[in-house]
PDB file of C-alpha atoms and ligand atoms in Angstrom:
ATOM      1  CA  UNK E   1      71.412  82.349 116.347  1.00  0.00           C
ATOM      2  CA  UNK E   2      71.284  80.980 119.919  1.00  0.00           C
ATOM      3  CA  UNK E   3      73.556  83.071 122.139  1.00  0.00           C
ATOM      4  CA  UNK E   4      74.367  80.674 124.941  1.00  0.00           C
ATOM      5  CA  UNK E   5      76.828  83.071 126.585  1.00  0.00           C
ATOM      6  CA  UNK E   6      74.015  85.613 126.972  1.00  0.00           C
ATOM      7  CA  UNK E   7      71.674  82.897 128.226  1.00  0.00           C
ATOM      8  CA  UNK E   8      74.279  81.845 130.821  1.00  0.00           C
ATOM      9  CA  UNK E   9      74.572  85.479 131.880  1.00  0.00           C
ATOM     10  CA  UNK E  10      70.788  85.835 132.315  1.00  0.00           C
ATOM     11  CA  UNK E  11      70.760  82.625 134.355  1.00  0.00           C
ATOM     12  CA  UNK E  12      73.611  83.948 136.489  1.00  0.00           C
ATOM     13  CA  UNK E  13      71.642  87.163 137.083  1.00  0.00           C
ATOM     14  CA  UNK E  14      68.517  85.163 137.888  1.00  0.00           C
ATOM     15  CA  UNK E  15      66.546  86.695 135.041  1.00  0.00           C
ATOM     16  CA  UNK E  16      63.968  83.898 134.712  1.00  0.00           C
ATOM     17  CA  UNK E  17      61.886  85.657 132.045  1.00  0.00           C
ATOM     18  CA  UNK E  18      64.877  86.083 129.718  1.00  0.00           C
ATOM     19  CA  UNK E  19      66.123  82.523 130.341  1.00  0.00           C
ATOM     20  CA  UNK E  20      62.662  81.222 129.494  1.00  0.00           C
ATOM     21  CA  UNK E  21      62.440  83.400 126.379  1.00  0.00           C
ATOM     22  CA  UNK E  22      65.897  82.410 125.131  1.00  0.00           C
ATOM     23  CA  UNK E  23      65.228  78.710 125.786  1.00  0.00           C
ATOM     24  CA  UNK E  24      62.088  78.926 123.640  1.00  0.00           C
ATOM     25  CA  UNK E  25      63.954  80.920 120.993  1.00  0.00           C
ATOM     26  CA  UNK E  26      66.793  78.369 120.783  1.00  0.00           C
ATOM     27  CA  UNK E  27      64.282  75.538 120.329  1.00  0.00           C
ATOM     28  CA  UNK E  28      62.337  77.545 117.740  1.00  0.00           C
ATOM     29  CA  UNK E  29      65.471  77.940 115.648  1.00  0.00           C
ATOM     30  CA  UNK E  30      65.980  74.179 115.680  1.00  0.00           C
ATOM     31  CA  UNK E  31      68.586  73.711 118.419  1.00  0.00           C
ATOM     32  CA  UNK E  32      68.416  70.245 119.941  1.00  0.00           C
ATOM     33  CA  UNK E  33      67.067  70.002 123.445  1.00  0.00           C
ATOM     34  CA  UNK E  34      70.221  68.385 124.870  1.00  0.00           C
ATOM     35  CA  UNK E  35      72.363  71.234 123.527  1.00  0.00           C
ATOM     36  CA  UNK E  36      70.080  73.923 124.988  1.00  0.00           C
ATOM     37  CA  UNK E  37      70.104  72.123 128.329  1.00  0.00           C
ATOM     38  CA  UNK E  38      73.871  71.622 128.468  1.00  0.00           C
ATOM     39  CA  UNK E  39      75.161  74.813 126.913  1.00  0.00           C
ATOM     40  CA  UNK E  40      72.380  77.215 127.831  1.00  0.00           C
ATOM     41  CA  UNK E  41      71.372  76.094 131.318  1.00  0.00           C
ATOM     42  CA  UNK E  42      73.864  73.684 132.931  1.00  0.00           C
ATOM     43  CA  UNK E  43      76.879  75.766 131.787  1.00  0.00           C
ATOM     44  CA  UNK E  44      75.314  78.882 133.355  1.00  0.00           C
ATOM     45  CA  UNK E  45      74.692  77.074 136.632  1.00  0.00           C
ATOM     46  CA  UNK E  46      78.316  75.847 136.664  1.00  0.00           C
ATOM     47  CA  UNK E  47      79.513  79.473 136.797  1.00  0.00           C
ATOM     48  CA  UNK E  48      77.039  80.166 139.625  1.00  0.00           C
ATOM     49  CA  UNK E  49      78.504  77.168 141.483  1.00  0.00           C
ATOM     50  CA  UNK E  50      82.067  78.441 141.097  1.00  0.00           C
ATOM     51  CA  UNK E  51      81.205  81.944 142.321  1.00  0.00           C
ATOM     52  CA  UNK E  52      79.166  80.488 145.179  1.00  0.00           C
ATOM     53  CA  UNK E  53      82.210  78.496 146.236  1.00  0.00           C
ATOM     54  CA  UNK E  54      84.377  81.616 146.411  1.00  0.00           C
ATOM     55  CA  UNK E  55      81.720  83.768 148.156  1.00  0.00           C
ATOM     56  CA  UNK E  56      81.212  85.986 145.138  1.00  0.00           C
ATOM     57  CA  UNK E  57      77.568  84.885 145.199  1.00  0.00           C
ATOM     58  CA  UNK E  58      75.531  84.027 148.311  1.00  0.00           C
ATOM     59  CA  UNK E  59      72.496  81.834 148.970  1.00  0.00           C
ATOM     60  CA  UNK E  60      69.822  84.390 147.923  1.00  0.00           C
ATOM     61  CA  UNK E  61      71.480  85.022 144.542  1.00  0.00           C
ATOM     62  CA  UNK E  62      71.969  81.289 143.998  1.00  0.00           C
ATOM     63  CA  UNK E  63      68.303  80.672 144.803  1.00  0.00           C
ATOM     64  CA  UNK E  64      67.273  83.280 142.233  1.00  0.00           C
ATOM     65  CA  UNK E  65      69.619  81.711 139.661  1.00  0.00           C
ATOM     66  CA  UNK E  66      68.094  78.297 140.477  1.00  0.00           C
ATOM     67  CA  UNK E  67      64.645  79.765 139.819  1.00  0.00           C
ATOM     68  CA  UNK E  68      65.839  81.000 136.413  1.00  0.00           C
ATOM     69  CA  UNK E  69      67.285  77.555 135.660  1.00  0.00           C
ATOM     70  CA  UNK E  70      63.939  75.974 136.558  1.00  0.00           C
ATOM     71  CA  UNK E  71      62.131  78.405 134.207  1.00  0.00           C
ATOM     72  CA  UNK E  72      64.304  77.122 131.351  1.00  0.00           C
ATOM     73  CA  UNK E  73      63.874  73.502 132.438  1.00  0.00           C
ATOM     74  CA  UNK E  74      60.095  73.923 132.455  1.00  0.00           C
ATOM     75  CA  UNK E  75      60.273  74.776 128.743  1.00  0.00           C
ATOM     76  CA  UNK E  76      62.433  71.716 128.039  1.00  0.00           C
ATOM     77  CA  UNK E  77      60.474  69.319 130.248  1.00  0.00           C
ATOM     78  CA  UNK E  78      57.789  68.269 127.737  1.00  0.00           C
ATOM     79  CA  UNK E  79      60.477  67.606 125.140  1.00  0.00           C
ATOM     80  CA  UNK E  80      62.715  65.648 127.506  1.00  0.00           C
ATOM     81  CA  UNK E  81      59.754  63.684 128.802  1.00  0.00           C
ATOM     82  CA  UNK E  82      58.399  62.984 125.311  1.00  0.00           C
ATOM     83  CA  UNK E  83      61.652  62.053 123.588  1.00  0.00           C
ATOM     84  CA  UNK E  84      61.296  58.298 123.681  1.00  0.00           C
ATOM     85  CA  UNK E  85      57.706  58.179 124.811  1.00  0.00           C
ATOM     86  CA  UNK E  86      56.866  55.779 122.003  1.00  0.00           C
ATOM     87  CA  UNK E  87      59.108  53.245 123.750  1.00  0.00           C
ATOM     88  CA  UNK E  88      56.341  52.133 126.048  1.00  0.00           C
ATOM     89  CA  UNK E  89      58.200  48.917 126.823  1.00  0.00           C
ATOM     90  CA  UNK E  90      59.760  50.519 129.921  1.00  0.00           C
ATOM     91  CA  UNK E  91      56.385  51.703 131.130  1.00  0.00           C
ATOM     92  CA  UNK E  92      56.027  48.855 133.584  1.00  0.00           C
ATOM     93  CA  UNK E  93      59.265  49.880 135.277  1.00  0.00           C
ATOM     94  CA  UNK E  94      58.768  52.064 138.295  1.00  0.00           C
ATOM     95  CA  UNK E  95      61.436  54.497 139.460  1.00  0.00           C
ATOM     96  CA  UNK E  96      61.283  56.136 142.874  1.00  0.00           C
ATOM     97  CA  UNK E  97      63.454  59.252 143.158  1.00  0.00           C
ATOM     98  CA  UNK E  98      64.358  61.541 146.017  1.00  0.00           C
ATOM     99  CA  UNK E  99      67.053  63.790 147.429  1.00  0.00           C
ATOM    100  CA  UNK E 100      68.285  62.439 150.747  1.00  0.00           C
ATOM    101  CA  UNK E 101      67.731  63.804 154.228  1.00  0.00           C
ATOM    102  CA  UNK E 102      69.255  67.171 155.036  1.00  0.00           C
ATOM    103  CA  UNK E 103      69.686  68.083 151.376  1.00  0.00           C
ATOM    104  CA  UNK E 104      67.489  70.621 149.584  1.00  0.00           C
ATOM    105  CA  UNK E 105      69.092  70.522 146.125  1.00  0.00           C
ATOM    106  CA  UNK E 106      66.633  69.309 143.519  1.00  0.00           C
ATOM    107  CA  UNK E 107      67.603  70.624 140.093  1.00  0.00           C
ATOM    108  CA  UNK E 108      69.733  67.618 139.116  1.00  0.00           C
ATOM    109  CA  UNK E 109      67.192  65.177 140.555  1.00  0.00           C
ATOM    110  CA  UNK E 110      64.420  66.871 138.573  1.00  0.00           C
ATOM    111  CA  UNK E 111      66.452  66.508 135.386  1.00  0.00           C
ATOM    112  CA  UNK E 112      67.015  62.814 136.034  1.00  0.00           C
ATOM    113  CA  UNK E 113      63.252  62.411 136.603  1.00  0.00           C
ATOM    114  CA  UNK E 114      62.385  64.224 133.356  1.00  0.00           C
ATOM    115  CA  UNK E 115      64.780  62.140 131.300  1.00  0.00           C
ATOM    116  CA  UNK E 116      63.646  58.889 132.918  1.00  0.00           C
ATOM    117  CA  UNK E 117      60.051  59.778 132.084  1.00  0.00           C
ATOM    118  CA  UNK E 118      61.218  60.399 128.548  1.00  0.00           C
ATOM    119  CA  UNK E 119      62.656  56.885 128.478  1.00  0.00           C
ATOM    120  CA  UNK E 120      59.255  55.486 129.463  1.00  0.00           C
ATOM    121  CA  UNK E 121      59.689  54.919 133.196  1.00  0.00           C
ATOM    122  CA  UNK E 122      56.843  55.529 135.609  1.00  0.00           C
ATOM    123  CA  UNK E 123      58.538  58.062 137.885  1.00  0.00           C
ATOM    124  CA  UNK E 124      57.550  58.925 141.446  1.00  0.00           C
ATOM    125  CA  UNK E 125      59.522  61.878 142.748  1.00  0.00           C
ATOM    126  CA  UNK E 126      59.237  62.193 146.518  1.00  0.00           C
ATOM    127  CA  UNK E 127      61.161  65.456 146.641  1.00  0.00           C
ATOM    128  CA  UNK E 128      63.999  66.708 148.818  1.00  0.00           C
ATOM    129  CA  UNK E 129      65.120  66.038 152.407  1.00  0.00           C
ATOM    130  CA  UNK E 130      63.830  62.456 152.432  1.00  0.00           C
ATOM    131  CA  UNK E 131      64.488  60.058 155.302  1.00  0.00           C
ATOM    132  CA  UNK E 132      64.881  56.285 155.049  1.00  0.00           C
ATOM    133  CA  UNK E 133      61.376  55.952 156.512  1.00  0.00           C
ATOM    134  CA  UNK E 134      59.961  58.147 153.741  1.00  0.00           C
ATOM    135  CA  UNK E 135      61.767  56.136 151.073  1.00  0.00           C
ATOM    136  CA  UNK E 136      60.358  52.947 152.613  1.00  0.00           C
ATOM    137  CA  UNK E 137      56.818  54.273 152.816  1.00  0.00           C
ATOM    138  CA  UNK E 138      56.996  55.410 149.186  1.00  0.00           C
ATOM    139  CA  UNK E 139      58.451  52.032 148.165  1.00  0.00           C
ATOM    140  CA  UNK E 140      55.482  50.305 149.853  1.00  0.00           C
ATOM    141  CA  UNK E 141      53.110  52.551 147.940  1.00  0.00           C
ATOM    142  CA  UNK E 142      54.683  52.518 144.455  1.00  0.00           C
ATOM    143  CA  UNK E 143      56.586  49.193 144.444  1.00  0.00           C
ATOM    144  CA  UNK E 144      59.549  50.453 142.418  1.00  0.00           C
ATOM    145  CA  UNK E 145      62.121  48.259 140.695  1.00  0.00           C
ATOM    146  CA  UNK E 146      64.637  51.104 141.075  1.00  0.00           C
ATOM    147  CA  UNK E 147      65.264  53.686 143.787  1.00  0.00           C
ATOM    148  CA  UNK E 148      67.315  56.706 142.731  1.00  0.00           C
ATOM    149  CA  UNK E 149      68.907  58.949 145.326  1.00  0.00           C
ATOM    150  CA  UNK E 150      70.470  62.337 144.791  1.00  0.00           C
ATOM    151  CA  UNK E 151      72.829  64.253 147.112  1.00  0.00           C
ATOM    152  CA  UNK E 152      74.782  67.441 146.473  1.00  0.00           C
ATOM    153  CA  UNK E 153      76.480  67.893 149.814  1.00  0.00           C
ATOM    154  CA  UNK E 154      79.413  65.981 151.252  1.00  0.00           C
ATOM    155  CA  UNK E 155      77.555  66.143 154.562  1.00  0.00           C
ATOM    156  CA  UNK E 156      74.429  64.424 153.180  1.00  0.00           C
ATOM    157  CA  UNK E 157      75.886  61.900 150.722  1.00  0.00           C
ATOM    158  CA  UNK E 158      76.617  59.469 153.566  1.00  0.00           C
ATOM    159  CA  UNK E 159      72.881  59.272 154.260  1.00  0.00           C
ATOM    160  CA  UNK E 160      72.530  57.276 151.034  1.00  0.00           C
ATOM    161  CA  UNK E 161      74.165  54.374 152.865  1.00  0.00           C
ATOM    162  CA  UNK E 162      71.646  54.755 155.691  1.00  0.00           C
ATOM    163  CA  UNK E 163      68.836  54.281 153.178  1.00  0.00           C
ATOM    164  CA  UNK E 164      70.461  51.285 151.476  1.00  0.00           C
ATOM    165  CA  UNK E 165      71.273  49.669 154.839  1.00  0.00           C
ATOM    166  CA  UNK E 166      67.732  50.365 156.078  1.00  0.00           C
ATOM    167  CA  UNK E 167      66.201  48.505 153.145  1.00  0.00           C
ATOM    168  CA  UNK E 168      68.647  45.638 153.553  1.00  0.00           C
ATOM    169  CA  UNK E 169      67.980  45.335 157.291  1.00  0.00           C
ATOM    170  CA  UNK E 170      64.288  45.161 156.465  1.00  0.00           C
ATOM    171  CA  UNK E 171      64.898  42.293 154.041  1.00  0.00           C
ATOM    172  CA  UNK E 172      63.994  44.379 150.990  1.00  0.00           C
ATOM    173  CA  UNK E 173      66.629  43.248 148.560  1.00  0.00           C
ATOM    174  CA  UNK E 174      64.401  43.184 145.485  1.00  0.00           C
ATOM    175  CA  UNK E 175      65.109  46.788 144.506  1.00  0.00           C
ATOM    176  CA  UNK E 176      68.113  48.304 142.698  1.00  0.00           C
ATOM    177  CA  UNK E 177      69.704  51.445 144.129  1.00  0.00           C
ATOM    178  CA  UNK E 178      71.132  54.152 141.882  1.00  0.00           C
ATOM    179  CA  UNK E 179      72.969  57.153 143.280  1.00  0.00           C
ATOM    180  CA  UNK E 180      74.186  60.429 141.844  1.00  0.00           C
ATOM    181  CA  UNK E 181      74.923  64.085 142.453  1.00  0.00           C
ATOM    182  CA  UNK E 182      77.981  66.311 142.202  1.00  0.00           C
ATOM    183  CA  UNK E 183      80.058  64.785 145.053  1.00  0.00           C
ATOM    184  CA  UNK E 184      79.213  61.147 144.207  1.00  0.00           C
ATOM    185  CA  UNK E 185      81.664  58.847 142.440  1.00  0.00           C
ATOM    186  CA  UNK E 186      81.707  55.233 141.344  1.00  0.00           C
ATOM    187  CA  UNK E 187      84.051  54.484 144.230  1.00  0.00           C
ATOM    188  CA  UNK E 188      81.624  55.975 146.742  1.00  0.00           C
ATOM    189  CA  UNK E 189      78.705  54.099 145.153  1.00  0.00           C
ATOM    190  CA  UNK E 190      80.645  50.833 145.520  1.00  0.00           C
ATOM    191  CA  UNK E 191      81.581  51.642 149.113  1.00  0.00           C
ATOM    192  CA  UNK E 192      77.965  52.169 150.203  1.00  0.00           C
ATOM    193  CA  UNK E 193      76.660  49.129 148.354  1.00  0.00           C
ATOM    194  CA  UNK E 194      74.683  50.955 145.657  1.00  0.00           C
ATOM    195  CA  UNK E 195      73.929  48.986 142.489  1.00  0.00           C
ATOM    196  CA  UNK E 196      75.046  51.822 140.231  1.00  0.00           C
ATOM    197  CA  UNK E 197      76.091  55.427 139.813  1.00  0.00           C
ATOM    198  CA  UNK E 198      75.143  57.972 137.173  1.00  0.00           C
ATOM    199  CA  UNK E 199      77.433  60.873 136.482  1.00  0.00           C
ATOM    200  CA  UNK E 200      74.666  62.891 134.772  1.00  0.00           C
ATOM    201  CA  UNK E 201      71.018  62.534 133.829  1.00  0.00           C
ATOM    202  CA  UNK E 202      71.667  60.659 130.573  1.00  0.00           C
ATOM    203  CA  UNK E 203      74.011  58.141 132.171  1.00  0.00           C
ATOM    204  CA  UNK E 204      71.519  57.718 135.018  1.00  0.00           C
ATOM    205  CA  UNK E 205      68.840  56.724 132.516  1.00  0.00           C
ATOM    206  CA  UNK E 206      71.258  54.335 130.782  1.00  0.00           C
ATOM    207  CA  UNK E 207      71.899  52.748 134.155  1.00  0.00           C
ATOM    208  CA  UNK E 208      68.142  52.405 134.838  1.00  0.00           C
ATOM    209  CA  UNK E 209      67.701  50.748 131.426  1.00  0.00           C
ATOM    210  CA  UNK E 210      70.527  48.330 132.237  1.00  0.00           C
ATOM    211  CA  UNK E 211      68.838  47.486 135.540  1.00  0.00           C
ATOM    212  CA  UNK E 212      65.679  46.416 133.734  1.00  0.00           C
ATOM    213  CA  UNK E 213      67.628  44.532 131.060  1.00  0.00           C
ATOM    214  CA  UNK E 214      66.938  46.952 128.206  1.00  0.00           C
ATOM    215  CA  UNK E 215      70.589  47.751 127.428  1.00  0.00           C
TER     216      UNK E 215
HETATM  217 CO1  B1M D 301      74.187  74.541 147.213  1.00  0.00          CO
HETATM  218  N1  B1M D 301      75.967  73.786 147.353  1.00  0.00           N
HETATM  219  N2  B1M D 301      74.135  74.793 149.163  1.00  0.00           N
HETATM  220  N3  B1M D 301      72.527  75.468 146.884  1.00  0.00           N
HETATM  221  N4  B1M D 301      74.619  74.518 145.378  1.00  0.00           N
HETATM  222  C1  B1M D 301      76.559  73.249 146.123  1.00  0.00           C
HETATM  223  C2  B1M D 301      76.213  71.771 145.977  1.00  0.00           C
HETATM  224  C3  B1M D 301      78.110  73.508 146.381  1.00  0.00           C
HETATM  225  C4  B1M D 301      79.042  72.517 145.625  1.00  0.00           C
HETATM  226  C5  B1M D 301      78.442  74.975 146.043  1.00  0.00           C
HETATM  227  C6  B1M D 301      79.898  75.306 146.150  1.00  0.00           C
HETATM  228  O1  B1M D 301      80.402  75.475 147.236  1.00  0.00           O
HETATM  229  N5  B1M D 301      80.574  75.400 145.022  1.00  0.00           N
HETATM  230  C7  B1M D 301      78.202  73.370 147.955  1.00  0.00           C
HETATM  231  C8  B1M D 301      78.466  71.963 148.489  1.00  0.00           C
HETATM  232  C9  B1M D 301      79.873  71.802 149.036  1.00  0.00           C
HETATM  233  C10 B1M D 301      80.066  70.458 149.618  1.00  0.00           C
HETATM  234  O2  B1M D 301      79.215  69.807 150.129  1.00  0.00           O
HETATM  235  N6  B1M D 301      81.311  70.030 149.519  1.00  0.00           N
HETATM  236  C11 B1M D 301      76.831  73.881 148.366  1.00  0.00           C
HETATM  237  C12 B1M D 301      76.511  74.356 149.662  1.00  0.00           C
HETATM  238  C13 B1M D 301      77.678  74.457 150.642  1.00  0.00           C
HETATM  239  C14 B1M D 301      75.205  74.733 150.040  1.00  0.00           C
HETATM  240  C15 B1M D 301      74.733  75.239 151.415  1.00  0.00           C
HETATM  241  C16 B1M D 301      75.294  74.464 152.616  1.00  0.00           C
HETATM  242  C17 B1M D 301      75.068  76.733 151.471  1.00  0.00           C
HETATM  243  C18 B1M D 301      74.747  77.423 152.770  1.00  0.00           C
HETATM  244  O3  B1M D 301      73.632  77.416 153.208  1.00  0.00           O
HETATM  245  N7  B1M D 301      75.756  77.986 153.348  1.00  0.00           N
HETATM  246  C19 B1M D 301      73.196  75.078 151.309  1.00  0.00           C
HETATM  247  C20 B1M D 301      72.720  73.709 151.776  1.00  0.00           C
HETATM  248  C21 B1M D 301      71.215  73.609 151.780  1.00  0.00           C
HETATM  249  C22 B1M D 301      70.767  72.174 151.974  1.00  0.00           C
HETATM  250  O4  B1M D 301      70.661  71.420 151.030  1.00  0.00           O
HETATM  251  N8  B1M D 301      70.524  71.779 153.230  1.00  0.00           N
HETATM  252  C23 B1M D 301      73.018  75.210 149.831  1.00  0.00           C
HETATM  253  C24 B1M D 301      71.873  75.741 149.254  1.00  0.00           C
HETATM  254  C25 B1M D 301      71.669  75.891 147.889  1.00  0.00           C
HETATM  255  C26 B1M D 301      70.463  76.614 147.299  1.00  0.00           C
HETATM  256  C27 B1M D 301      69.157  76.317 148.044  1.00  0.00           C
HETATM  257  C28 B1M D 301      70.738  78.090 147.334  1.00  0.00           C
HETATM  258  C29 B1M D 301      70.504  76.115 145.806  1.00  0.00           C
HETATM  259  C30 B1M D 301      69.631  74.861 145.546  1.00  0.00           C
HETATM  260  C31 B1M D 301      68.362  75.182 144.826  1.00  0.00           C
HETATM  261  C32 B1M D 301      67.661  73.937 144.348  1.00  0.00           C
HETATM  262  O5  B1M D 301      68.244  72.911 144.062  1.00  0.00           O
HETATM  263  N9  B1M D 301      66.365  74.067 144.250  1.00  0.00           N
HETATM  264  C33 B1M D 301      71.962  75.676 145.668  1.00  0.00           C
HETATM  265  C34 B1M D 301      72.600  75.467 144.412  1.00  0.00           C
HETATM  266  C35 B1M D 301      71.812  75.843 143.172  1.00  0.00           C
HETATM  267  C36 B1M D 301      73.916  74.941 144.312  1.00  0.00           C
HETATM  268  C37 B1M D 301      74.816  74.804 143.067  1.00  0.00           C
HETATM  269  C38 B1M D 301      75.338  76.207 142.742  1.00  0.00           C
HETATM  270  C39 B1M D 301      74.208  74.233 141.811  1.00  0.00           C
HETATM  271  C40 B1M D 301      73.557  72.834 141.964  1.00  0.00           C
HETATM  272  C41 B1M D 301      72.794  72.512 140.700  1.00  0.00           C
HETATM  273  O6  B1M D 301      71.594  72.675 140.651  1.00  0.00           O
HETATM  274  N10 B1M D 301      73.533  72.164 139.620  1.00  0.00           N
HETATM  275  C42 B1M D 301      75.946  73.822 143.601  1.00  0.00           C
HETATM  276  C43 B1M D 301      77.287  74.018 142.919  1.00  0.00           C
HETATM  277  C44 B1M D 301      77.596  72.926 141.932  1.00  0.00           C
HETATM  278  O7  B1M D 301      77.039  71.838 141.945  1.00  0.00           O
HETATM  279  N11 B1M D 301      78.533  73.201 141.057  1.00  0.00           N
HETATM  280  C45 B1M D 301      75.811  73.957 145.061  1.00  0.00           C
HETATM  281  C46 B1M D 301      72.952  71.904 138.298  1.00  0.00           C
HETATM  282  C47 B1M D 301      72.443  70.454 138.228  1.00  0.00           C
HETATM  283  C48 B1M D 301      71.932  70.178 136.822  1.00  0.00           C
HETATM  284  O8  B1M D 301      73.560  69.606 138.468  1.00  0.00           O
HETATM  285  O9  B1M D 301      72.685  68.888 140.734  1.00  0.00           O
HETATM  286  O10 B1M D 301      74.988  68.184 139.950  1.00  0.00           O
HETATM  287  P1  B1M D 301      73.574  68.500 139.636  1.00  0.00           P
HETATM  288  O11 B1M D 301      72.925  67.238 138.949  1.00  0.00           O
HETATM  289  C49 B1M D 301      73.512  66.551 137.861  1.00  0.00           C
HETATM  290  C50 B1M D 301      74.419  65.381 138.286  1.00  0.00           C
HETATM  291  O12 B1M D 301      75.004  65.553 139.561  1.00  0.00           O
HETATM  292  C51 B1M D 301      73.546  64.189 138.151  1.00  0.00           C
HETATM  293  O13 B1M D 301      72.680  64.510 137.077  1.00  0.00           O
HETATM  294  C52 B1M D 301      72.366  65.896 137.098  1.00  0.00           C
HETATM  295  C53 B1M D 301      72.170  66.373 135.693  1.00  0.00           C
HETATM  296  O14 B1M D 301      73.319  66.244 134.904  1.00  0.00           O
HETATM  297  N12 B1M D 301      72.689  63.718 139.248  1.00  0.00           N
HETATM  298  C54 B1M D 301      72.346  62.401 139.311  1.00  0.00           C
HETATM  299  C55 B1M D 301      72.087  64.373 140.244  1.00  0.00           C
HETATM  300  N13 B1M D 301      71.354  63.513 140.968  1.00  0.00           N
HETATM  301  C56 B1M D 301      71.488  62.292 140.411  1.00  0.00           C
HETATM  302  C57 B1M D 301      70.947  61.043 140.756  1.00  0.00           C
HETATM  303  C58 B1M D 301      71.314  59.934 139.966  1.00  0.00           C
HETATM  304  C59 B1M D 301      72.180  60.065 138.901  1.00  0.00           C
HETATM  305  C60 B1M D 301      72.699  61.295 138.550  1.00  0.00           C
HETATM  306  O15 B1M D 301      70.865  58.685 140.196  1.00  0.00           O
HETATM  307  C61 B1M D 301      69.777  58.492 141.008  1.00  0.00           C
END
């Protein structure tokens, strides 16, 4: 039987091999992918976040825990990305995703990307620490209908407005902006003129589907 408490503990300790093994084991015994993700991985990372906040853990330990989380996510990725793959009707919809300038957090963004792929979107992930110029250059290249931005720091979340304003000043109003990340709220999204806010990866995908008129 899947022991999520033990899996959380391995993630906390940064034991990537055990997290990977237990993720595979949970799937092999028929646990649903969303449950393994939420209870096995995200719950473990929440404890890391708490202890990081109170200086019980420091950056190196958190980085190692993040590596363990990514090892588990790599096992789930094909399943998340394949879930609704038969719904090819979203295939024409292009999503550009990035974490904004000054911010190196990418785990949540990567999850949003995986689940959007699973919903049939063509996803272009430009990575972390992305400036408005980089978002614009990528938008020129991929012509997205939706741009998703992620920020995990209160010091970087304001840069989302810089990106939205930059596109507007350039007359590019044909794209929808979605924002998300731990410090983001609906109120903040409204304040900066974003078209929508996703509290987690599933609600982000629901929002993307609404943008393209599929919900
Ligand atoms: Co950082 N960090 N970190 N960190 N880190 C936080 C964010 C923090 C809350 C920790 C804490 O104090 N409790 C705190 C921010 C405080 C604040 O701003 N008020 C913090 C800090 C301070 C820092 C540094 C400044 C620490 C330092 O150097 N002194 C530094 C900054 C570096 C930088 O970015 N310039 C730093 C560094 C790091 C690491 C590199 C060590 C590592 C990142 C590794 C990586 O991402 N590759 C790290 C980590 C892992 C965290 C915590 C512990 C976990 C984040 C995470 O991956 N969560 C985090 C604490 C926390 O969030 N509780 C913390 C799991 C992930 C699945 O959730 O990212 O929230 P999340 O994504 C969710 C939703 O938010 C949403 O969907 C996802 C899935 O459900 N979502 C979207 C995300 N993007 C979305 C986009 C959407 C829609 C939904 O639409 C487009």
